[in-house]
Amino acid sequence: MEMKTNKEEEVEWATTVWSHLTALRDRSPLIQCITNFVSMDLVANTLLSAGASPAMIHSQQEFSDFTPHAHALYVNVGTLSPDWLSSMKAAALLANDLRKPWVLDPVAAGSSQFRLNACLELLLLKPTVIRGNASEIIALSQAGIDMGPTKGVDSCHESMDAVEAAKFLAEKSGSIVAVSGAVDIICSSKSITHGDRLVFVHNGVPMLQKITATGCAVTALIAAFVAAADPLHAFDATVSALSVFAIAGEMGMELAKGPASLRMHLIDSLYGLDQPALLSRINITGLSCHNT
Ligand SMILES: Nc1ncnc2c1ncn2[C@@H]1O[C@H](COP(=O)(O)OP(=O)(O)O)[C@@H](O)[C@H]1O
Ligand SMILES: Cc1ncsc1CCOP(=O)(O)O
Ligand SMILES: [Mg+2]
């Protein structure tokens, strides 16, 4: 295999991310969201501004009519209760039967035994992608060993501390695993279609952590990018979603005075993101296609 230079890698990623964003805008996929009460507004507005179509449909009675029309399912355990959990499992099973991608956000996975068990049960239903912060991914990878420290929905680890946990979880689950933080990490294991891959996205601004539900919103965006992509390109679609969201955060930060105005400018920047802005900011390391 020929080694690529950093510049070649950067140009290749810029082309990949732009083509995934264009596909999302052209196809405008319908995303079924079963997400927490805190995040519903930001998730829906993020999906709309990126070009997708969100629908918050969480009642099992509606799934047989609605889910066949959705292009992907997004499941988020942020405000979990036992009946929401049965809805989530029913929706994930149906998505699998219909061969539609589904994406899991294990919010605060290590905060209680109920939540951790729920996330592990959902993992058995084979999400296409799992996206969490470092503490969430570490909690899932160590399940049964140690609950570890918790700060609820926020992370008490740096994303780079979760590289080994992410690799382990990707191997164990067969899902693409994404860890958000100062550096976003995306990995998949050799045992799955996407091969043995590890990619780092170096975009974003720390202020994104001061807006509730930005993690939930970027996971929903992953569902939309994966929905608009060929299933074989789900890994690159995941990288693209994380990169586009973080770049919109950087652009929004240039106009913002604090978290509240960043929230507004983030959505505007996502809506208006064009190719020159993307090209000038993109900062991804790791190969953009199978290296075998
Ligand atoms: N220190 C940071 N610097 C730059 N971007 C960050 C930082 N921390 C988080 N982000 C970005 O904020 C968004 C939400 O991630 P994060 O805060 O880790 O999720 P969660 O809300 O699930 O904890 C992601 O786009 C991520 O890249
Ligand atoms: C504050 C809070 N409490 C339960 S869910 C939630 C939102 C968490 O959102 P995120 O993990 O994206 O910051
Ligand atoms: Mg957060």
Coordinates of C-alpha atoms and ligand atoms in Angstrom, one line a residue:
M1 CA 0.0 0.0 0.0
E2 CA 1.3 3.5 -0.9
M3 CA 1.5 6.0 2.0
K4 CA -0.5 9.2 1.5
T5 CA 0.9 12.6 2.4
N6 CA -1.0 14.7 5.0
K7 CA -2.0 17.1 2.2
E8 CA -3.4 14.3 0.1
E9 CA -5.2 12.9 3.1
E10 CA -6.7 16.3 3.8
V11 CA -7.9 16.8 0.2
E12 CA -9.4 13.4 0.1
W13 CA -11.3 14.0 3.3
A14 CA -12.5 17.3 2.2
T15 CA -13.9 15.7 -1.0
T16 CA -15.5 12.9 1.1
V17 CA -17.1 15.1 3.7
W18 CA -18.5 17.5 1.1
S19 CA -20.0 14.7 -1.0
H20 CA -21.6 13.3 2.1
L21 CA -23.1 16.7 3.1
T22 CA -24.3 17.2 -0.5
A23 CA -26.0 13.7 -0.5
L24 CA -27.7 14.6 2.8
R25 CA -29.0 17.9 1.4
D26 CA -30.1 16.3 -1.8
R27 CA -31.8 13.2 -0.3
S28 CA -33.2 15.0 2.8
P29 CA -33.7 11.7 4.8
L30 CA -36.5 11.2 7.3
I31 CA -35.1 10.5 10.7
Q32 CA -37.2 8.8 13.4
C33 CA -35.9 10.1 16.7
I34 CA -36.5 8.6 20.1
T35 CA -34.6 11.1 22.1
N36 CA -34.7 12.7 25.6
F37 CA -36.9 15.6 26.5
V38 CA -34.0 18.0 27.0
S39 CA -32.7 17.5 23.5
M40 CA -35.8 17.3 21.3
D41 CA -35.7 20.9 20.1
L42 CA -31.9 21.1 19.4
V43 CA -32.0 17.7 17.7
A44 CA -34.9 18.6 15.4
N45 CA -33.4 22.0 14.5
T46 CA -29.9 20.5 13.9
L47 CA -31.4 17.9 11.5
L48 CA -33.5 20.5 9.7
S49 CA -30.7 23.0 9.3
A50 CA -28.4 20.2 7.9
G51 CA -31.1 19.3 5.3
A52 CA -32.7 16.2 7.0
S53 CA -36.3 15.8 8.2
P54 CA -36.8 14.9 11.9
A55 CA -39.8 13.2 13.4
M56 CA -40.0 12.5 17.2
I57 CA -42.0 9.3 17.1
H58 CA -41.6 7.2 20.3
S59 CA -44.9 5.5 20.8
Q60 CA -44.8 1.8 19.9
Q61 CA -48.4 2.0 18.5
E62 CA -47.1 4.1 15.7
F63 CA -44.0 2.1 14.6
S64 CA -45.6 -0.3 12.2
D65 CA -47.1 2.6 10.2
F66 CA -44.2 5.1 10.5
T67 CA -40.9 3.3 10.7
P68 CA -41.1 1.8 7.2
H69 CA -41.0 5.4 5.9
A70 CA -38.0 6.5 7.9
H71 CA -34.5 6.3 6.4
A72 CA -32.8 5.9 9.8
L73 CA -33.6 5.6 13.5
Y74 CA -32.0 7.6 16.3
V75 CA -32.2 6.3 19.8
N76 CA -31.0 8.3 22.8
V77 CA -31.4 7.2 26.4
G78 CA -31.0 10.6 28.0
T79 CA -34.3 10.6 30.0
L80 CA -34.8 6.9 30.2
S81 CA -37.7 5.1 31.9
P82 CA -38.7 1.4 31.6
D83 CA -41.5 2.0 29.0
W84 CA -39.3 4.2 26.9
L85 CA -36.7 1.4 26.9
S86 CA -39.3 -1.1 25.6
S87 CA -40.1 1.4 22.8
M88 CA -36.5 1.8 22.0
K89 CA -35.9 -1.9 21.7
A90 CA -39.0 -2.4 19.6
A91 CA -38.0 0.4 17.2
A92 CA -34.4 -1.0 16.9
L93 CA -35.7 -4.5 16.2
L94 CA -38.0 -3.1 13.5
A95 CA -35.2 -1.0 12.0
N96 CA -33.1 -4.1 11.8
D97 CA -35.9 -6.1 10.2
L98 CA -36.4 -3.3 7.6
R99 CA -32.6 -3.1 7.1
K100 CA -32.5 0.5 8.1
P101 CA -29.5 2.0 9.9
W102 CA -29.9 2.9 13.6
V103 CA -27.7 5.0 15.8
L104 CA -27.4 4.9 19.6
D105 CA -26.5 7.7 22.0
P106 CA -25.8 6.1 25.4
V107 CA -26.2 9.4 27.4
A108 CA -24.8 9.0 31.0
A109 CA -24.3 5.3 30.5
G110 CA -22.2 4.9 33.6
S111 CA -24.5 6.9 35.9
S112 CA -26.8 4.0 37.1
Q113 CA -27.0 0.3 36.8
F114 CA -30.4 0.6 35.1
R115 CA -29.0 2.9 32.4
L116 CA -25.9 0.8 31.9
N117 CA -27.9 -2.4 31.6
A118 CA -30.3 -0.7 29.2
C119 CA -27.4 0.4 27.0
L120 CA -25.9 -3.0 27.0
E121 CA -29.3 -4.5 26.0
L122 CA -29.5 -2.0 23.1
L123 CA -26.0 -2.8 22.0
L124 CA -27.1 -6.4 21.5
L125 CA -29.5 -5.1 18.9
K126 CA -26.5 -4.0 16.8
P127 CA -26.6 -0.3 16.3
T128 CA -24.9 0.9 13.1
V129 CA -23.1 3.6 15.1
I130 CA -22.7 4.3 18.8
R131 CA -21.6 7.9 19.7
G132 CA -20.8 9.0 23.2
N133 CA -18.5 11.2 25.2
A134 CA -15.4 9.6 26.7
S135 CA -17.0 8.6 30.0
E136 CA -19.9 7.0 28.3
I137 CA -17.7 4.9 25.9
I138 CA -15.4 3.9 28.8
A139 CA -18.4 2.9 31.0
L140 CA -19.8 0.7 28.2
S141 CA -16.4 -0.9 27.5
Q142 CA -15.8 -1.7 31.2
A143 CA -19.4 -2.9 31.9
G144 CA -19.3 -5.6 34.6
I145 CA -15.8 -4.6 35.7
D146 CA -16.3 -1.2 37.3
M147 CA -19.0 1.6 37.1
G148 CA -16.2 4.1 37.3
P149 CA -16.5 7.9 38.1
T150 CA -19.6 9.7 36.8
K151 CA -20.5 13.3 36.2
G152 CA -23.9 12.4 34.8
V153 CA -24.4 13.5 31.2
D154 CA -21.0 15.3 31.0
S155 CA -17.7 13.6 30.5
C156 CA -15.1 13.4 33.3
H157 CA -12.5 12.0 30.8
E158 CA -10.7 13.4 27.8
S159 CA -11.7 11.8 24.5
M160 CA -8.1 10.6 23.8
D161 CA -8.3 8.7 27.1
A162 CA -11.0 6.6 25.5
V163 CA -9.2 5.4 22.4
E164 CA -8.6 1.8 23.7
A165 CA -12.2 1.7 25.1
A166 CA -13.5 2.7 21.7
K167 CA -11.5 0.0 19.9
F168 CA -12.6 -2.6 22.4
L169 CA -16.2 -1.6 22.1
A170 CA -16.1 -1.6 18.3
E171 CA -14.7 -5.1 18.4
K172 CA -17.2 -6.3 21.0
S173 CA -20.3 -4.7 19.5
G174 CA -19.6 -4.8 15.7
S175 CA -20.7 -1.2 15.6
I176 CA -18.9 1.9 14.4
V177 CA -17.9 3.7 17.6
A178 CA -17.5 7.5 17.9
V179 CA -16.1 9.3 20.9
S180 CA -16.7 13.1 21.0
G181 CA -14.5 15.7 22.7
A182 CA -11.6 18.1 21.9
V183 CA -10.7 15.4 19.3
D184 CA -13.5 13.3 18.0
I185 CA -12.4 9.6 17.5
I186 CA -14.1 7.3 15.1
C187 CA -13.2 3.6 15.0
S188 CA -14.4 0.3 13.6
S189 CA -13.0 -3.2 14.0
K190 CA -11.6 -5.5 11.4
S191 CA -14.5 -8.0 12.1
I192 CA -17.1 -5.7 10.4
T193 CA -17.7 -4.5 6.9
H194 CA -16.0 -1.1 7.5
G195 CA -12.6 -2.8 8.4
D196 CA -10.1 -1.8 11.0
R197 CA -10.1 2.0 11.0
L198 CA -9.3 4.8 13.3
V199 CA -9.9 8.4 12.4
F200 CA -9.5 11.7 14.4
V201 CA -11.5 14.9 13.8
H202 CA -9.7 17.9 15.2
N203 CA -12.4 20.5 14.7
G204 CA -14.9 22.1 17.2
V205 CA -14.8 24.6 20.1
P206 CA -14.9 23.9 23.9
M207 CA -18.0 26.2 24.3
L208 CA -20.1 23.4 22.5
Q209 CA -20.0 21.6 25.9
K210 CA -21.8 24.5 27.5
I211 CA -24.9 24.1 25.4
T212 CA -27.1 21.2 26.6
A213 CA -27.7 18.5 24.0
T214 CA -25.0 19.3 21.5
G215 CA -23.8 15.7 22.0
C216 CA -27.4 14.4 21.3
A217 CA -27.6 16.7 18.3
V218 CA -24.3 15.4 16.7
T219 CA -25.5 11.8 17.2
A220 CA -28.7 12.6 15.4
L221 CA -26.7 14.2 12.6
I222 CA -24.7 11.0 12.3
A223 CA -28.0 9.1 11.8
A224 CA -28.9 11.6 9.0
F225 CA -25.5 11.3 7.3
V226 CA -25.6 7.5 7.5
A227 CA -29.2 7.5 6.2
A228 CA -28.1 9.5 3.1
A229 CA -25.1 7.3 2.4
D230 CA -24.4 3.9 0.8
P231 CA -24.4 1.4 3.8
L232 CA -20.9 0.5 2.8
H233 CA -19.8 4.1 3.5
A234 CA -21.4 4.4 7.0
F235 CA -17.9 4.9 8.5
D236 CA -17.1 7.9 6.3
A237 CA -20.6 9.3 6.8
T238 CA -20.0 9.2 10.6
V239 CA -16.7 11.0 10.3
S240 CA -18.4 13.6 8.0
A241 CA -21.2 14.3 10.4
L242 CA -18.8 14.9 13.3
S243 CA -16.6 17.1 11.2
V244 CA -19.5 19.2 9.7
F245 CA -21.0 19.8 13.2
A246 CA -17.7 20.8 14.7
I247 CA -16.9 23.1 11.8
A248 CA -20.3 24.7 12.2
G249 CA -19.4 25.2 15.9
E250 CA -16.2 26.9 15.0
M251 CA -18.0 29.2 12.5
G252 CA -20.8 29.9 15.0
M253 CA -18.2 30.7 17.7
E254 CA -16.8 33.6 15.6
L255 CA -20.2 35.3 15.9
A256 CA -21.3 34.2 19.4
K257 CA -21.1 36.0 22.7
G258 CA -21.7 32.9 24.8
P259 CA -23.5 29.6 24.8
A260 CA -27.0 30.9 24.0
S261 CA -25.9 32.8 20.9
L262 CA -23.5 30.0 19.9
R263 CA -26.6 27.7 19.8
M264 CA -28.2 30.1 17.3
H265 CA -25.1 30.7 15.2
L266 CA -24.3 26.9 15.3
I267 CA -27.6 26.2 13.6
D268 CA -27.2 29.1 11.1
S269 CA -23.7 28.0 10.2
L270 CA -24.8 24.4 9.7
Y271 CA -27.5 25.6 7.4
G272 CA -25.1 27.9 5.4
L273 CA -22.0 25.7 5.3
D274 CA -20.5 25.9 1.9
Q275 CA -17.6 24.1 0.2
P276 CA -14.9 26.9 0.6
A277 CA -15.6 27.2 4.4
L278 CA -15.5 23.4 4.8
L279 CA -12.2 23.2 2.8
S280 CA -10.5 25.9 4.8
R281 CA -11.4 24.4 8.2
I282 CA -11.4 20.6 7.8
N283 CA -8.9 18.9 10.0
I284 CA -9.1 15.1 9.9
T285 CA -6.3 12.6 10.3
G286 CA -6.5 9.0 9.4
L287 CA -7.3 7.4 6.1
S288 CA -10.5 8.1 4.3
C289 CA -11.0 4.7 2.7
H290 CA -10.2 1.1 3.3
N291 CA -6.5 0.7 3.6
T292 CA -6.4 -2.9 2.6
Ligands
LIG1 N1 -12.9 20.6 24.2 C1 -13.6 20.6 23.0 N2 -13.0 21.3 22.0 C2 -13.7 21.3 20.8 N3 -14.9 20.7 20.6 C3 -15.4 20.0 21.6 C4 -14.8 19.9 22.8 N4 -15.6 19.1 23.6 C5 -16.7 18.8 22.9 N5 -16.6 19.3 21.6 C6 -17.5 19.1 20.5 O1 -18.8 19.3 21.1 C7 -19.8 18.4 20.5 C8 -20.5 17.6 21.6 O2 -19.6 16.7 22.2 P1 -19.5 16.4 23.7 O3 -19.6 17.6 24.5 O4 -18.3 15.5 23.9 O5 -20.8 15.5 23.8 P2 -21.8 15.2 25.1 O6 -22.7 16.3 25.2 O7 -22.4 13.9 24.8 O8 -20.9 15.1 26.3 C9 -19.0 17.6 19.5 O9 -19.1 18.1 18.3 C10 -17.6 17.7 20.0 O10 -16.6 17.6 18.9
LIG2 C1 -29.1 17.4 30.8 C2 -29.6 16.1 30.4 N1 -30.2 15.3 31.3 C3 -30.7 14.2 30.8 S1 -30.5 14.1 29.1 C4 -29.7 15.6 29.1 C5 -29.2 16.2 27.9 C6 -27.8 15.7 27.6 O1 -27.3 16.2 26.4 P1 -25.8 16.0 25.9 O2 -25.4 14.6 26.4 O3 -25.9 16.1 24.4 O4 -25.1 17.1 26.5
MG3 MG -23.2 17.8 26.5

